[in-house]
CSV table of N, CA and C in Angstrom, one decimal:
chain,number,residue,atom,x,y,z
Z,155,UNK,N,113.6,127.6,126.0
Z,155,UNK,CA,111.5,127.3,125.7
Z,155,UNK,C,111.9,128.0,124.6
Z,156,UNK,N,110.9,126.9,123.1
Z,156,UNK,CA,110.5,126.6,122.1
Z,156,UNK,C,110.0,127.9,121.7
Z,157,UNK,N,109.7,128.0,120.4
Z,157,UNK,CA,109.2,129.6,119.7
Z,157,UNK,C,108.0,128.8,118.7
Z,158,UNK,N,107.3,128.9,118.8
Z,158,UNK,CA,106.0,128.9,118.1
Z,158,UNK,C,106.5,127.8,116.7
Z,159,UNK,N,108.0,129.3,116.1
Z,159,UNK,CA,108.2,128.2,115.2
Z,159,UNK,C,108.6,127.4,115.1
Z,160,UNK,N,109.2,126.8,115.9
Z,160,UNK,CA,109.8,125.5,116.2
Z,160,UNK,C,108.8,124.1,116.9
Z,161,UNK,N,107.5,124.8,117.3
Z,161,UNK,CA,106.9,123.7,117.4
Z,161,UNK,C,106.0,123.0,116.4
Z,162,UNK,N,106.5,124.4,115.2
Z,162,UNK,CA,105.5,123.9,114.1
Z,162,UNK,C,105.9,122.8,113.4
Z,163,UNK,N,107.5,123.2,113.2
Z,163,UNK,CA,108.6,122.3,112.5
Z,163,UNK,C,108.4,121.0,113.3
Z,164,UNK,N,108.2,120.7,115.1
Z,164,UNK,CA,108.4,119.4,115.2
Z,164,UNK,C,106.8,118.8,115.4
Z,165,UNK,N,106.1,119.2,115.4
Z,165,UNK,CA,104.6,119.0,115.6
Z,165,UNK,C,104.4,117.3,114.7
Z,166,UNK,N,104.8,117.3,113.7
Z,166,UNK,CA,104.5,116.2,113.1
Z,166,UNK,C,104.9,115.1,113.5
Z,167,UNK,N,106.5,115.0,114.0
Z,167,UNK,CA,106.9,114.0,114.7
Z,167,UNK,C,106.0,113.8,116.4
Z,168,UNK,N,105.6,114.7,116.9
Z,168,UNK,CA,105.1,114.7,118.0
Z,168,UNK,C,103.6,113.6,117.8
Z,169,UNK,N,103.0,113.8,116.5
Z,169,UNK,CA,101.7,113.7,115.9
Z,169,UNK,C,101.8,112.0,115.4
Z,170,UNK,N,102.8,112.2,114.6
Z,170,UNK,CA,103.5,110.3,114.8
Z,170,UNK,C,104.0,109.9,115.4
Z,171,UNK,N,104.5,109.9,116.2
Z,171,UNK,CA,104.8,109.2,117.3
Z,171,UNK,C,106.8,108.4,117.3
Z,172,UNK,N,107.1,109.4,116.3
Z,172,UNK,CA,108.8,110.0,116.2
Z,172,UNK,C,109.2,110.0,117.5
Z,173,UNK,N,110.2,108.9,117.9
Z,173,UNK,CA,111.0,108.5,119.2
Z,173,UNK,C,111.7,110.3,119.0
Z,174,UNK,N,111.0,110.9,120.2
Z,174,UNK,CA,111.6,112.8,120.8
Z,174,UNK,C,112.7,112.1,121.4
Z,175,UNK,N,114.3,113.3,121.5
Z,175,UNK,CA,114.8,113.5,123.5
Z,175,UNK,C,114.2,113.4,124.8
Z,176,UNK,N,113.9,113.2,125.7
Z,176,UNK,CA,113.8,113.8,126.9
Z,176,UNK,C,113.5,115.1,126.7
Z,177,UNK,N,114.3,115.6,126.7
Z,177,UNK,CA,114.5,117.2,126.9
Z,177,UNK,C,114.0,117.7,125.4
Z,178,UNK,N,113.3,117.5,124.3
Z,178,UNK,CA,112.4,118.0,122.9
Z,178,UNK,C,111.3,117.3,123.6
Z,179,UNK,N,111.0,116.3,124.4
Z,179,UNK,CA,109.7,115.8,124.4
Z,179,UNK,C,109.0,117.3,125.7
Z,180,UNK,N,109.9,117.3,126.7
Z,180,UNK,CA,109.3,118.1,127.7
Z,180,UNK,C,109.7,119.7,126.9
Z,181,UNK,N,110.3,120.2,126.4
Z,181,UNK,CA,110.3,121.5,126.2
Z,181,UNK,C,108.8,121.8,124.8
Z,182,UNK,N,108.1,120.6,124.2
Z,182,UNK,CA,107.4,120.8,123.5
Z,182,UNK,C,106.5,120.9,123.9
Z,183,UNK,N,106.1,119.9,125.6
Z,183,UNK,CA,104.9,120.2,126.5
Z,183,UNK,C,105.0,121.2,127.2
Z,184,UNK,N,106.1,121.5,127.1
Z,184,UNK,CA,105.7,123.1,128.3
Z,184,UNK,C,105.2,123.7,127.2
Z,185,UNK,N,105.7,124.0,126.2
Z,185,UNK,CA,104.6,125.1,125.5
Z,185,UNK,C,104.0,125.4,125.1
Z,186,UNK,N,103.3,123.9,124.8
Z,186,UNK,CA,101.7,124.3,124.5
Z,186,UNK,C,101.1,123.9,125.4
Z,187,UNK,N,101.6,123.9,127.1
Z,187,UNK,CA,101.0,124.2,128.1
Z,187,UNK,C,100.5,125.6,128.1
Z,188,UNK,N,101.8,126.2,127.8
Z,188,UNK,CA,101.7,127.8,127.4
Z,188,UNK,C,100.7,128.7,126.5
Z,189,UNK,N,101.1,128.1,125.3
Z,189,UNK,CA,100.5,128.8,124.5
Z,189,UNK,C,99.3,128.2,123.6
Z,190,UNK,N,98.5,128.8,123.7
Z,190,UNK,CA,97.2,128.1,123.5
Z,190,UNK,C,97.0,128.4,121.6
Z,191,UNK,N,97.5,128.6,121.1
Z,191,UNK,CA,97.5,128.3,119.2
Z,191,UNK,C,98.1,127.9,118.8
Z,192,UNK,N,99.6,127.3,119.5
Z,192,UNK,CA,99.8,125.9,119.3
Z,192,UNK,C,99.8,125.1,119.3
Z,193,UNK,N,98.5,125.4,120.7
Z,193,UNK,CA,98.1,123.8,121.4
Z,193,UNK,C,97.0,123.3,120.1
Z,194,UNK,N,96.2,124.6,119.7
Z,194,UNK,CA,95.3,124.5,118.3
Z,194,UNK,C,95.8,123.9,117.3
Z,195,UNK,N,96.5,124.2,117.0
Z,195,UNK,CA,97.3,123.9,116.1
Z,195,UNK,C,97.6,122.5,115.6
Z,196,UNK,N,98.5,122.1,117.1
Z,196,UNK,CA,98.6,120.7,117.3
Z,196,UNK,C,97.4,119.5,116.9
Z,197,UNK,N,96.5,119.7,117.5
Z,197,UNK,CA,94.7,119.2,118.3
Z,197,UNK,C,94.2,119.2,116.7
Z,198,UNK,N,94.3,120.4,115.4
Z,198,UNK,CA,93.7,120.1,114.5
Z,198,UNK,C,95.0,119.8,113.3
Z,199,UNK,N,96.0,119.4,113.4
Z,199,UNK,CA,97.2,119.2,112.8
Z,199,UNK,C,96.2,117.0,112.8
Z,200,UNK,N,96.8,117.1,114.0
Z,200,UNK,CA,96.5,115.7,114.9
Z,200,UNK,C,95.0,115.0,114.0
Z,201,UNK,N,93.7,115.9,113.9
Z,201,UNK,CA,92.8,115.4,114.1
Z,201,UNK,C,92.9,115.3,112.1
Z,202,UNK,N,93.6,116.2,111.4
Z,202,UNK,CA,93.4,116.2,110.0
Z,202,UNK,C,94.5,114.6,109.6
Z,203,UNK,N,95.6,114.8,110.4
Z,203,UNK,CA,95.7,112.9,110.0
Z,203,UNK,C,95.9,111.5,110.2
Z,204,UNK,N,94.6,112.2,111.5
Z,204,UNK,CA,93.4,110.5,111.7
Z,204,UNK,C,92.2,110.6,110.5
Z,205,UNK,N,92.1,111.9,110.2
Z,205,UNK,CA,90.9,111.5,108.8
Z,205,UNK,C,91.4,111.3,108.1
Z,206,UNK,N,92.5,111.6,107.1
Z,206,UNK,CA,93.1,111.4,106.1
Z,206,UNK,C,93.5,109.4,106.2
Z,207,UNK,N,94.2,109.4,107.9
Z,207,UNK,CA,94.0,107.7,107.6
Z,207,UNK,C,93.2,107.4,107.7
Z,208,UNK,N,91.6,107.7,108.4
Z,208,UNK,CA,90.6,107.0,108.4
Z,208,UNK,C,90.3,106.9,106.5
Z,209,UNK,N,90.2,107.8,105.9
Z,209,UNK,CA,90.3,107.6,104.5
Z,209,UNK,C,91.0,107.0,103.6
Z,210,UNK,N,91.9,107.3,104.0
Z,210,UNK,CA,92.7,106.5,103.4
Z,210,UNK,C,92.6,105.2,102.4
Z,211,UNK,N,92.0,104.1,103.9
Z,211,UNK,CA,91.8,103.0,103.5
Z,211,UNK,C,90.5,102.0,103.4
Z,212,UNK,N,89.4,103.3,103.6
Z,212,UNK,CA,88.6,103.0,102.7
Z,212,UNK,C,88.8,104.4,102.0
Z,213,UNK,N,88.9,105.4,100.8
Z,213,UNK,CA,89.2,105.7,99.7
Z,213,UNK,C,90.9,106.3,99.3
Z,214,UNK,N,91.7,106.2,99.0
Z,214,UNK,CA,92.8,107.0,98.8
Z,214,UNK,C,92.6,108.6,98.2
Z,215,UNK,N,92.9,109.6,98.3
Z,215,UNK,CA,92.6,110.7,98.5
Z,215,UNK,C,93.4,111.2,96.9
Z,216,UNK,N,92.8,111.7,95.9
Z,216,UNK,CA,94.1,112.1,94.9
Z,216,UNK,C,94.2,113.8,95.4
Z,217,UNK,N,95.6,114.2,94.8
Z,217,UNK,CA,96.8,115.4,94.8
Z,217,UNK,C,95.6,116.5,95.2
Z,218,UNK,N,94.6,116.1,94.2
Z,218,UNK,CA,93.8,117.7,94.7
Z,218,UNK,C,92.9,117.5,95.5
Z,219,UNK,N,92.2,116.0,96.5
Z,219,UNK,CA,91.4,116.3,97.7
Z,219,UNK,C,92.3,117.1,98.9
Z,220,UNK,N,93.6,116.3,98.5
Z,220,UNK,CA,94.7,117.0,100.2
Z,220,UNK,C,94.8,118.3,99.5
Z,221,UNK,N,94.8,119.2,98.7
Z,221,UNK,CA,95.3,119.9,98.2
Z,221,UNK,C,94.3,121.5,98.8
Z,222,UNK,N,92.7,120.9,98.4
Z,222,UNK,CA,91.9,121.5,99.2
Z,222,UNK,C,92.2,121.5,100.4
Z,223,UNK,N,92.1,120.0,101.3
Z,223,UNK,CA,91.8,120.2,102.8
Z,223,UNK,C,93.3,120.9,103.2
Z,224,UNK,N,94.3,121.1,102.6
Z,224,UNK,CA,95.3,121.9,102.9
Z,224,UNK,C,94.8,123.7,103.1
Z,225,UNK,N,94.3,123.9,102.0
Z,225,UNK,CA,93.9,125.3,101.8
Z,225,UNK,C,93.2,125.5,102.7
Z,226,UNK,N,92.1,124.4,103.6
Z,226,UNK,CA,91.3,125.5,104.6
Z,226,UNK,C,91.6,125.4,105.9
Z,227,UNK,N,93.3,125.0,105.9
Z,227,UNK,CA,93.5,125.1,107.2
Z,227,UNK,C,93.9,126.1,107.8
Z,228,UNK,N,94.0,127.2,109.1
Z,228,UNK,CA,94.6,127.8,108.6
Z,228,UNK,C,95.9,128.2,109.2
Z,229,UNK,N,96.4,129.0,108.6
Z,229,UNK,CA,98.3,128.7,108.7
Z,229,UNK,C,98.3,129.1,110.2
Z,230,UNK,N,99.8,127.9,110.3
Z,230,UNK,CA,100.9,127.8,111.3
Z,230,UNK,C,101.1,129.3,112.4
Z,231,UNK,N,101.4,129.3,114.1
Z,231,UNK,CA,101.4,130.3,114.0
Z,231,UNK,C,102.5,130.5,114.0
Z,232,UNK,N,102.7,131.2,114.6
Z,232,UNK,CA,104.3,132.5,113.9
Z,232,UNK,C,105.3,133.0,114.9
């Protein structure tokens, strides 16, 4: 079973659609089924990623804006 820290390290691959092995996908989804903190983290990361994609098509964000958004996010689960 994956630990929360390992889920956080692989969350971007899950959201971006990076190819994962069957075992990796199974381990991630199993952990997410039982850990509400990681589910919330992945949902927030997904929402942020989608929002940034939409905003990038309208007007690109500068580094200061990106840093301000990231500063408002809660720390990843440990």
